[in-house]
GROMACS .gro file of C-alpha atoms in nm:
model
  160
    1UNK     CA    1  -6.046  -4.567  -5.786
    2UNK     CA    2  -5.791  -4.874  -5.746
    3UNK     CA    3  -6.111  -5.050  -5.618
    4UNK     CA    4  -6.225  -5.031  -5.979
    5UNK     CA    5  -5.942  -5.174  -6.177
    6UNK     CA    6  -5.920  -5.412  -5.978
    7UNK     CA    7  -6.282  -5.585  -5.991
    8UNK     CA    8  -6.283  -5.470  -6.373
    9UNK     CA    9  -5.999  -5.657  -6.487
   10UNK     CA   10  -6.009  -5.972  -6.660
   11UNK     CA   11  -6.292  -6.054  -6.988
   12UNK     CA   12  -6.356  -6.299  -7.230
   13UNK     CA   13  -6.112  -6.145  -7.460
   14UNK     CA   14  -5.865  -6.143  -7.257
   15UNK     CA   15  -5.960  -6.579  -7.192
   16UNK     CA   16  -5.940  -6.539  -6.795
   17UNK     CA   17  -6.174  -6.372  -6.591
   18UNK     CA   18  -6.072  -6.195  -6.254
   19UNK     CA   19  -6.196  -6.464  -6.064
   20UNK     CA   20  -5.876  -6.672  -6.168
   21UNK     CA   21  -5.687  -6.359  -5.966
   22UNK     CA   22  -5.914  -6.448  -5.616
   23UNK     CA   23  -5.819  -6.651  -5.372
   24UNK     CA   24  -5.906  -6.653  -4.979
   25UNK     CA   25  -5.757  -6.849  -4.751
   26UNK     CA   26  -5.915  -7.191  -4.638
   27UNK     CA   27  -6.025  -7.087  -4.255
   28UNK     CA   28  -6.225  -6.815  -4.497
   29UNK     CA   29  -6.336  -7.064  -4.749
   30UNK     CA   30  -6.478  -7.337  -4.447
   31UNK     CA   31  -6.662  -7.036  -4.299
   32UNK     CA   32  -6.810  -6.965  -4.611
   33UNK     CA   33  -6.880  -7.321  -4.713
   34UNK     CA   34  -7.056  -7.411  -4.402
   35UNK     CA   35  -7.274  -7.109  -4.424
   36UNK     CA   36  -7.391  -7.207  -4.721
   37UNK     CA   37  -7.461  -7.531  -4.619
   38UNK     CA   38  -7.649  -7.428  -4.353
   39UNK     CA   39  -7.900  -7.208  -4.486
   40UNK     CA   40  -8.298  -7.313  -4.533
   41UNK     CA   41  -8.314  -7.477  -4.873
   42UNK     CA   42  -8.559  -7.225  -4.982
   43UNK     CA   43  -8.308  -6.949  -4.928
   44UNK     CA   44  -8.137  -7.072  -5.145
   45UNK     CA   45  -8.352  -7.135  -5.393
   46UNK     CA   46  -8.482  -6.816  -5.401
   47UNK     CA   47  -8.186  -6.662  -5.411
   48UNK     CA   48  -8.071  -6.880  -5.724
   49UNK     CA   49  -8.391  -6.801  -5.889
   50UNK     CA   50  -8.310  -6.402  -5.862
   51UNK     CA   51  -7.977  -6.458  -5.971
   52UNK     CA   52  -8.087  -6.628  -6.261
   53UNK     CA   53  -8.345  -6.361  -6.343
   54UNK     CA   54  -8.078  -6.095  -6.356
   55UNK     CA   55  -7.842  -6.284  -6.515
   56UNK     CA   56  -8.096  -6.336  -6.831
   57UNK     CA   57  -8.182  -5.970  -6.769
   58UNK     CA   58  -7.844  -5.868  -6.769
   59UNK     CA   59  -7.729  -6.084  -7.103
   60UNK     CA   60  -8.030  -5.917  -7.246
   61UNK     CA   61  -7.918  -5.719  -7.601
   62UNK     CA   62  -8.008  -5.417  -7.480
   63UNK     CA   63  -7.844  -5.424  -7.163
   64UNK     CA   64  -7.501  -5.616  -7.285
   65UNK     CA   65  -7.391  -5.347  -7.539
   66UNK     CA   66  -7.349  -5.122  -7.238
   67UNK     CA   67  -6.966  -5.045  -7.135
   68UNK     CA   68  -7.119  -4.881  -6.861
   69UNK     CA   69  -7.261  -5.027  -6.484
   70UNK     CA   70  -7.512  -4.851  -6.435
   71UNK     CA   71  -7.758  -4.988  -6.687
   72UNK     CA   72  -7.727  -5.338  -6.546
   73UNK     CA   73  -7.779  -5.157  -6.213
   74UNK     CA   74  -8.084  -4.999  -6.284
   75UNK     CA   75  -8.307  -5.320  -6.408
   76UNK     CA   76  -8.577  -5.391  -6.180
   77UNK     CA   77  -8.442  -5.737  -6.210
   78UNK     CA   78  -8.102  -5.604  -5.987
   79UNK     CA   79  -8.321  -5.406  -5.724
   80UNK     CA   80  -8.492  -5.728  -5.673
   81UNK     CA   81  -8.167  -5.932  -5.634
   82UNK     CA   82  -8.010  -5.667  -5.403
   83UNK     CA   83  -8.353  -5.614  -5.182
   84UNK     CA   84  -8.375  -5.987  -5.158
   85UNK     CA   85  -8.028  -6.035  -4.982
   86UNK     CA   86  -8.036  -5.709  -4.768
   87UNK     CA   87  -8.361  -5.840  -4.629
   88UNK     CA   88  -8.212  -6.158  -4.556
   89UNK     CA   89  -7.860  -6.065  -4.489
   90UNK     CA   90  -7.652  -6.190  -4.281
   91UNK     CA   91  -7.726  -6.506  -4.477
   92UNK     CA   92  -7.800  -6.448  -4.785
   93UNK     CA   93  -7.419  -6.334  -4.745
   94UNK     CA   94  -7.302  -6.682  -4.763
   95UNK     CA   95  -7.454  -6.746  -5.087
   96UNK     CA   96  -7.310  -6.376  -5.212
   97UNK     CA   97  -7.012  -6.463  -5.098
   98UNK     CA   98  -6.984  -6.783  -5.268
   99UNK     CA   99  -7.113  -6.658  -5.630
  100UNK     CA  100  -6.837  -6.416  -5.601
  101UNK     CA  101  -6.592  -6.607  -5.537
  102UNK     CA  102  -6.643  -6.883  -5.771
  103UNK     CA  103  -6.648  -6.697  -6.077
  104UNK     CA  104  -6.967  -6.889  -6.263
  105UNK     CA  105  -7.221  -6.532  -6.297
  106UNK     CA  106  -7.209  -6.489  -6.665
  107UNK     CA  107  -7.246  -6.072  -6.539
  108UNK     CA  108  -6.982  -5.823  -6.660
  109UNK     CA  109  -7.023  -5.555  -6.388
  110UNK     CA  110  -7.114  -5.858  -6.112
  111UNK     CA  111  -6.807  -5.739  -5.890
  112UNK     CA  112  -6.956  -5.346  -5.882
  113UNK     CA  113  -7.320  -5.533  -5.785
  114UNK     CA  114  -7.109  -5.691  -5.494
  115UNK     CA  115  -6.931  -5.426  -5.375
  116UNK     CA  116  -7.321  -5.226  -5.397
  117UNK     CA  117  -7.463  -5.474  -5.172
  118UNK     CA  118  -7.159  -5.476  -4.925
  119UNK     CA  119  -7.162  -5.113  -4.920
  120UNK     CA  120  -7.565  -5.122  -4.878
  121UNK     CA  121  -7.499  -5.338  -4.556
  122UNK     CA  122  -7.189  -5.236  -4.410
  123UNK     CA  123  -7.151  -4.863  -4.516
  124UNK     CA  124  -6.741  -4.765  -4.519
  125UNK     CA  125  -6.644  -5.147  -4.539
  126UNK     CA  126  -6.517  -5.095  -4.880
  127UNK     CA  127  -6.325  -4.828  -4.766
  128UNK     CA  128  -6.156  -5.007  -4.505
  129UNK     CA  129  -6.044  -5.275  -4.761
  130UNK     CA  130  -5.920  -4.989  -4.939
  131UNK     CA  131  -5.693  -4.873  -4.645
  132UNK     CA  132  -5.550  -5.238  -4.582
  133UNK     CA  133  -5.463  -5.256  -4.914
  134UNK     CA  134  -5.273  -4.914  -4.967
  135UNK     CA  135  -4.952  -4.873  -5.069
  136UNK     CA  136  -5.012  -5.235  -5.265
  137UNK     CA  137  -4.880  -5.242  -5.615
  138UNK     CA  138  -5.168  -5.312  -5.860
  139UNK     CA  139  -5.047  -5.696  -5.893
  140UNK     CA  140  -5.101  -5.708  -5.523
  141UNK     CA  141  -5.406  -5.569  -5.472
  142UNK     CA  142  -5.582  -5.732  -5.746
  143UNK     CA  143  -5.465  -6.055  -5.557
  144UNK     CA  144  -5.604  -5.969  -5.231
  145UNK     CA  145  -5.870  -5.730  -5.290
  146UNK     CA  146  -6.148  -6.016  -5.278
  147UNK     CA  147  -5.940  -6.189  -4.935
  148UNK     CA  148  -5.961  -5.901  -4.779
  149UNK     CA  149  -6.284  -5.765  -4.868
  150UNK     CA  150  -6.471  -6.122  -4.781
  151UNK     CA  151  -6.249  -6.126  -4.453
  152UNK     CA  152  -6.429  -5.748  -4.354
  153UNK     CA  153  -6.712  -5.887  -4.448
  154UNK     CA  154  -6.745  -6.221  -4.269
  155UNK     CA  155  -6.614  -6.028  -3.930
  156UNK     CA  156  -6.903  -5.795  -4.020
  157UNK     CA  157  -7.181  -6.072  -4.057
  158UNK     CA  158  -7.017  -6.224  -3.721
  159UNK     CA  159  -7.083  -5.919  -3.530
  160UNK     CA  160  -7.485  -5.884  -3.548
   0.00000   0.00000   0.00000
């Protein structure tokens, strides 16, 4: 799946991540940015504290060595992270969204965790980035993969 390259590009080897790739545009980037800043403080929090928690987990020895997703997945530490902002989604989106975007979660398979959580929410919204996107060279859609995908997304979280 294109969907895959794209979010799996970019490592510490390489001395960029893919987050130097994203960009949305700045109507995208308000609505985000007011979002976030006007969520209860102890959403935020929280959700920083389960972040953190999987981030340690996921840095963990035994976890890192994996090339793999799904062991990162399956920690009790991710379950809790993804429960957390279904239950308070639409937003604990803002603060998804955000993380995402800014590149700073020290995950390797963080982009598959997003597009999890999106797909837990708003089943076939992947997809439908998918079909905007075809017929894009790779270039391309690794630039506007993440646009696109937060634009579906904040139309999405606009609708309920």
């Amino acid at each position: 799946m294109l969907a895959a390259l794209a979010v799996s590009c970019g490592s510490e080897e390489q001395d960029y991540t893919s987050y130097d790739l994203f960009s949305i545009n700045n109507d995208m980037r308000t609505k985000v940015t007011e979002g976030v800043a006007q969520l209860d403080p102890a959403l935020k929090i929280a959700f920083e504290e389960k972040l953190e928690n999987l981030e340690n987990k996921c840095n963990t020895p035994e976890i890192a060595i994996h090339s793999s997703t799904q062991p990162y997945m399956d920690t009790d530490e991710y379950r809790e992270f993804k429960k957390y902002i279904l239950q308070h989604a639409p937003d604990s989106y803002y603060l998804l969204i955000d993380v995402f975007l800014s590149g700073t979660v020290k995950i390797g398979p963080f982009n598959y965790m997003f597009q999890d959580i999106v797909e837990a929410s708003y089943p076939g919204l992947i997809n439908k980035v998918l079909d905007r996107l075809e017929g894009a060279t790779v270039e391309e859609f690794m630039m506007y993969y993440p646009q696109v995908c937060v634009e579906f997304l904040l139309e999405e979280m606009n609708r309920k």
